[in-house]
Coordinates of C-alpha atoms and ligand atoms in Angstrom, one line a residue:
X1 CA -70.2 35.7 35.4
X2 CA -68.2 37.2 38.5
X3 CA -67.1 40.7 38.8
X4 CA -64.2 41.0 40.5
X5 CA -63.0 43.9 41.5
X6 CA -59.7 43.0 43.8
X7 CA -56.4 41.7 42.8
X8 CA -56.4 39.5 46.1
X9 CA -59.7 37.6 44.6
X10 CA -58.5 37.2 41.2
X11 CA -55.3 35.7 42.2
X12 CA -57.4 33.1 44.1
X13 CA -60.0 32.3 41.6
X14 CA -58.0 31.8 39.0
X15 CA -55.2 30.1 40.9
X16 CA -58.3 27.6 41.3
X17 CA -58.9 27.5 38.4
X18 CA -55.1 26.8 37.9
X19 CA -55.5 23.8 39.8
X20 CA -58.7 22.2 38.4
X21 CA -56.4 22.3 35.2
X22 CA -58.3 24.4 33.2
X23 CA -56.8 26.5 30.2
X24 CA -57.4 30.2 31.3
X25 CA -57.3 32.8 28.3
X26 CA -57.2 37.3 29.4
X27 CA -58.4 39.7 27.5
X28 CA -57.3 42.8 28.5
X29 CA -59.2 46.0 28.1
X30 CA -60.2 49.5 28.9
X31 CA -63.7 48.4 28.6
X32 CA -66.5 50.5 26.5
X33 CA -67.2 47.4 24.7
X34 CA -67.8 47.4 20.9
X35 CA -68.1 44.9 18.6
X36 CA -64.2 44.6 18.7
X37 CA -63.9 43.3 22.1
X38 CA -66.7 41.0 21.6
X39 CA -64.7 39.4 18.9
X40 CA -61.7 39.0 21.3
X41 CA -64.3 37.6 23.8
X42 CA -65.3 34.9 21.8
X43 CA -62.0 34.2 19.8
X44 CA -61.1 34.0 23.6
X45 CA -63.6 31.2 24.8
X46 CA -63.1 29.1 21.7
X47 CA -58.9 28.8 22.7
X48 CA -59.5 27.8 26.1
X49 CA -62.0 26.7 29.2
X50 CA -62.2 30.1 31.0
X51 CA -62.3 33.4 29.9
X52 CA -60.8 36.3 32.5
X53 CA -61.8 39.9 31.1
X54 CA -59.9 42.7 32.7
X55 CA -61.5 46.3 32.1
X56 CA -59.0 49.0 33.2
X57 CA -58.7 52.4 32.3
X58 CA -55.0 52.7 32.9
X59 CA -53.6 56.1 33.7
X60 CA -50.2 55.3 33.0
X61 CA -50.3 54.9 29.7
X62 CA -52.0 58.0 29.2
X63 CA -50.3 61.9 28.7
X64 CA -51.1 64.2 30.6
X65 CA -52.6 66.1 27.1
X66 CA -54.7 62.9 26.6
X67 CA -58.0 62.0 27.4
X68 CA -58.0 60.0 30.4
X69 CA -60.8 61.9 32.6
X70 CA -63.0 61.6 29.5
X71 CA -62.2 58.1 28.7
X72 CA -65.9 56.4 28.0
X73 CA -66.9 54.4 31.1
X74 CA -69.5 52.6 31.4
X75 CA -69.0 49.5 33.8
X76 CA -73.2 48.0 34.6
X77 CA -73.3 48.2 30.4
X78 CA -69.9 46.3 29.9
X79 CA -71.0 43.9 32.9
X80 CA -74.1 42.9 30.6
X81 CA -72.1 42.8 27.6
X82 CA -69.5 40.4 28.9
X83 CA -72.0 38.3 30.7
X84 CA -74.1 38.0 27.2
X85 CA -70.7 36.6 25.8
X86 CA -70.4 34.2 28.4
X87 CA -67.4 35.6 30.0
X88 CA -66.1 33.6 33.2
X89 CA -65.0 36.9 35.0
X90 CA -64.5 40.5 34.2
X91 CA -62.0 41.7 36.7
X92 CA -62.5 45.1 37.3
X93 CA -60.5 46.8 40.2
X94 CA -60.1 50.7 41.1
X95 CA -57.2 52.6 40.4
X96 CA -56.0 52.6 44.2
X97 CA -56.4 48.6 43.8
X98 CA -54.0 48.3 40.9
X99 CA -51.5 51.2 42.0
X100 CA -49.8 51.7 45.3
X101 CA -49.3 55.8 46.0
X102 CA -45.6 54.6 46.4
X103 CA -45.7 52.8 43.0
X104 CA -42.5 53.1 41.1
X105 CA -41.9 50.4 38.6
X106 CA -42.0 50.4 35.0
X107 CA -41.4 47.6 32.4
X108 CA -40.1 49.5 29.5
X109 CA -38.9 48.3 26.1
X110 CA -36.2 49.8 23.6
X111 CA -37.1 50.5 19.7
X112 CA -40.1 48.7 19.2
X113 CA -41.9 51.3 21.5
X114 CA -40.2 54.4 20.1
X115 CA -41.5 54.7 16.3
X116 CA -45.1 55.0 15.3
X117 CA -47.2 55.7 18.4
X118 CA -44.8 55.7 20.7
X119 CA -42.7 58.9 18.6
X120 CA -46.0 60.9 19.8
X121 CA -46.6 59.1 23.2
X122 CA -43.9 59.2 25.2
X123 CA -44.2 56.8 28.1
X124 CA -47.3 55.4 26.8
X125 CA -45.5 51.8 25.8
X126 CA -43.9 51.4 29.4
X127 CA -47.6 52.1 30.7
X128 CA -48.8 49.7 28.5
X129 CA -45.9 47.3 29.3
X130 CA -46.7 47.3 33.0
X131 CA -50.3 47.1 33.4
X132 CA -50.1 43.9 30.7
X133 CA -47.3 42.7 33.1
X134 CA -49.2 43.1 36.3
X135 CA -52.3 41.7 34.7
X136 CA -50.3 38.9 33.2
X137 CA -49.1 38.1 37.4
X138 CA -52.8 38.0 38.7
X139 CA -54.6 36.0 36.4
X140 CA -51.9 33.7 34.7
X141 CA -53.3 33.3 31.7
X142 CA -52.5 30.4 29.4
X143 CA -53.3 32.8 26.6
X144 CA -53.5 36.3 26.0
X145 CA -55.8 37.9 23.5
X146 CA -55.3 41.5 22.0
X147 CA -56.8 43.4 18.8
X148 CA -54.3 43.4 15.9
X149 CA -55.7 47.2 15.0
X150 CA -53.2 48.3 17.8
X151 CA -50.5 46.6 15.9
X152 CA -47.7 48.7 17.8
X153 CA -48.9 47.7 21.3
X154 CA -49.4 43.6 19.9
X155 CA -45.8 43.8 18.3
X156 CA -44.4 44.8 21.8
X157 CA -46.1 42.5 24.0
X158 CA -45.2 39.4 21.7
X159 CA -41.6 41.0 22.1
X160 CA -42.2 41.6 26.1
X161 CA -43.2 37.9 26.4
X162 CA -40.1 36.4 24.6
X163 CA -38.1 38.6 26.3
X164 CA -39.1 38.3 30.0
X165 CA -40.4 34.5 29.5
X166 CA -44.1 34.6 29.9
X167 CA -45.4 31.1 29.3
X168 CA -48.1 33.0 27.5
X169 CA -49.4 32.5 24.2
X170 CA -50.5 35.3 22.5
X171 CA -53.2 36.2 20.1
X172 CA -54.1 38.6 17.6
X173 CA -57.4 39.0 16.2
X174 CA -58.0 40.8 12.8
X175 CA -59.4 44.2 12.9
X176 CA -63.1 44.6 13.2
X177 CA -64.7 47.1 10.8
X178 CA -67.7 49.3 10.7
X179 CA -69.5 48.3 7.0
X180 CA -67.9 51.2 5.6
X181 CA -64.5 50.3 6.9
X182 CA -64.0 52.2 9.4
X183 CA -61.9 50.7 12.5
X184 CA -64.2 49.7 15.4
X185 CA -62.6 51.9 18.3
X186 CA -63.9 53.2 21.5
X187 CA -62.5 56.5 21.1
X188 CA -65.1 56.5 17.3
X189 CA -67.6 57.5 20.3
X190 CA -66.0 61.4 20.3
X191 CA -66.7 62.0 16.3
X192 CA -69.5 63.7 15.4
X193 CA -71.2 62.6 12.4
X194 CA -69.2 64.7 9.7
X195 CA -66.1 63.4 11.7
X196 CA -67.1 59.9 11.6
X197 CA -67.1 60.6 7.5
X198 CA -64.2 62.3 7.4
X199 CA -62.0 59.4 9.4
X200 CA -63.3 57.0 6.4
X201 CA -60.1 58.5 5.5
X202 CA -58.0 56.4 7.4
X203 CA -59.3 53.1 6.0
X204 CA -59.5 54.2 2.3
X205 CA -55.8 55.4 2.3
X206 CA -54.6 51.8 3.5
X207 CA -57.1 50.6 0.7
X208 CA -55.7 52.6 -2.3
X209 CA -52.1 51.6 -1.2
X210 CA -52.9 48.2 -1.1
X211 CA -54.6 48.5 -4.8
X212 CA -51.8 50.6 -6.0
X213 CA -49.6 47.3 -5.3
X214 CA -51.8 45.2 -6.5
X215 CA -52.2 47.2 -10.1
X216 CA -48.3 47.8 -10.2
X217 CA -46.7 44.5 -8.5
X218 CA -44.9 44.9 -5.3
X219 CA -41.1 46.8 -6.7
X220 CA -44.0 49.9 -6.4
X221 CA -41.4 52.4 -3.9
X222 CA -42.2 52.1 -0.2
X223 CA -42.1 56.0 -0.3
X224 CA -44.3 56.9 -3.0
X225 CA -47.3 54.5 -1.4
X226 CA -46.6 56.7 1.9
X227 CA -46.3 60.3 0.2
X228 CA -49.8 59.3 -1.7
X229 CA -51.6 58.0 1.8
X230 CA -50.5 61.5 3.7
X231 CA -51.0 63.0 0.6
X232 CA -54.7 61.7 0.3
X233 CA -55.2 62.3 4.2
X234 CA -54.2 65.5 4.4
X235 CA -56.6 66.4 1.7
X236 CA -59.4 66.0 3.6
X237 CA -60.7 69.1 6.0
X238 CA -60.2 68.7 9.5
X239 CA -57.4 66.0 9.1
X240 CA -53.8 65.9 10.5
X241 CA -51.6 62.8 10.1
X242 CA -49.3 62.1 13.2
X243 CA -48.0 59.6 11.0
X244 CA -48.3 56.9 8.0
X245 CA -45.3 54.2 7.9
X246 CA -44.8 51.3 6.4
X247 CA -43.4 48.3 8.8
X248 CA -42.6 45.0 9.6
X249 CA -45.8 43.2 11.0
X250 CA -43.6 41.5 13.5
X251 CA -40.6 43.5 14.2
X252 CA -42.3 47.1 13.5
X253 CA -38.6 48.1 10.9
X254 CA -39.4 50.1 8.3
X255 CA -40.0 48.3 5.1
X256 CA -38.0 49.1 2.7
X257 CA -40.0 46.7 -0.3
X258 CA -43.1 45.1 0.3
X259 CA -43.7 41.8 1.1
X260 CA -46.1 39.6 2.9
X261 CA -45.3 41.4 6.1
X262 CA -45.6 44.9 5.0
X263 CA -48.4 46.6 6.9
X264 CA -49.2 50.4 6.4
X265 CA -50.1 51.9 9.8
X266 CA -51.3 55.4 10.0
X267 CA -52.6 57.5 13.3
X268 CA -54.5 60.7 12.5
X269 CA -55.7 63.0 14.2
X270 CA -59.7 64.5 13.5
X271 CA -60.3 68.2 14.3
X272 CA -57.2 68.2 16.5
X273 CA -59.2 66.4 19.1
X274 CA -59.2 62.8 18.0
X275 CA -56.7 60.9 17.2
X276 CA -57.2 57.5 15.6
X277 CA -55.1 54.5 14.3
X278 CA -55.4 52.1 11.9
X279 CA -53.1 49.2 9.7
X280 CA -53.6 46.5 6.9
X281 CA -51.0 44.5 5.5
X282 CA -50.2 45.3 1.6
X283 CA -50.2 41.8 0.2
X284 CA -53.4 39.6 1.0
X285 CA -52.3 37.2 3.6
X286 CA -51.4 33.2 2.5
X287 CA -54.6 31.7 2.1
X288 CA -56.8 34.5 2.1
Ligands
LIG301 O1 -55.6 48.0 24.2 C1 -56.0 48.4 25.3 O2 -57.2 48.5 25.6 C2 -55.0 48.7 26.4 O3 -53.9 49.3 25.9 C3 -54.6 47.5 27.3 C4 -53.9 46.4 26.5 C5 -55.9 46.9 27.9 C6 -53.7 47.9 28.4 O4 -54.3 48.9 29.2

């Protein structure tokens, strides 16, 4: 595996790469690897013949109330992770390399980035928006892999790349899961252990929604499934939900029945510190 760590090498190597014809998959990420983003690693190798990750703690999709100076960095352990995965090359470049001092653009979208996340963190889609953009320019991927627990984020970029004609395919992987359910997430690495209990939460609310409609048939009211979940949240110490909706999968609209699209997506926040996300459809997917 290469680590590459300007933007003027990874346009080369994989415009090479280009050439030779091979099928080039990206996955993009802040790096802290988890079991998560070795998923998306190796869903990534099995789609095409080289696999580009990027690790990038981006600032500008960060508030300036977030945690971006303690972001989890750890870039010789991630090097040794990707490499084990077989990884082609993790692009890794400096903040200076991705952002000019003069740097002034933004791709920002309308709706999809207002609701959910986006209500709470302003500016954080257009950030999101633009480093996927300029990481889409330098390595030109055939295909681009993301993790479906940051369904908001996923929703947008399939939007971005309609809209602004990527030839990119993109793909979502399921969420990967701790045994007791809980979301695999580099920010689990700021719970304590009575924190890490207490944001089971999170997983069992999506859980008792999803049984309530499977006990009462899906006419069960969009509201009352969201009342109960913030209900059942809120009942646990410590715990503050930023919010729990029920949406579209694909377009992020409210839902106002369920169907095979409906996905409850919740962000809470633990001890006012950290805040954590999570989704699962309402109806078990076709064929599942
Ligand atoms: O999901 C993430 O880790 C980040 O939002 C991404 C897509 C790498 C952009 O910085």
């Amino acid at each position: 595996m290469r680590l590459v760590q300007t933007a003027a090498e990874v346009v080369r190597e994989t415009g090479a790469w280009r050439k030779d014809g091979e099928r080039i998959v990206l996955v993009p990420t802040m790096g802290w690897f988890h079991e998560g983003h070795l998923a998306l690693m190796r869903l990534a190798k099995s789609l095409g013949s080289r696999t580009i990750v990027s690790l990038f703690v981006n600032p500008i999709q960060f508030g300036p109330r977030e945690d971006l100076a303690a972001y989890p960095r750890d870039l010789d352990r991630d090097r040794r992770m990707a490499e084990d995965e077989g990884v082609d090359i993790l692009f890794a470049p400096a903040v200076e390399e991705m952002f000019e001092p003069q740097f002034q653009t933004r791709v920002s979208l309308g709706a999809i980035s207002q609701g959910l996340c986006g209500a709470d963190r302003p500016g954080h889609f257009d950030g999101v928006a633009t480093i996927v953009t300029k990481l889409f320019h330098l390595t030109s991927p055939d295909v681009a892999v993301f993790g479906e627990k940051d369904l908001q984020q996923l929703a947008l970029i399939r939007r971005m790349v309609r809209d602004l004609n990527f030839n990119i395919e993109i793909v979502g992987h399921p969420i990967i899961r701790e045994p007791d359910g809980l979301a695999m997430s580099s920010r689990n690495s700021y719970l304590n252990e009575a924190e890490r209990r207490t944001a089971l939460c999170l997983s069992q609310a999506i859980g008792r929604a999803r049984e309530t409609v499977r006990q009462s048939g899906n006419a069960v009211p969009v509201e009352s499934l969201i009342a109960d979940a913030v209900d059942f949240i809120a009942a646990h110490a410590g715990c503050q939900v930023d919010y729990v909706s029920i949406v579209d999968r694909w377009s992020l609209a409210p839902s106002t029945a369920i169907d095979r699209d409906s996905v409850m997506a919740l962000a809470v926040k633990i001890n006012g510190r950290v805040r954590l996300i999570d989704n699962g459809l309402l109806l078990p997917e076709a064929g599942r």
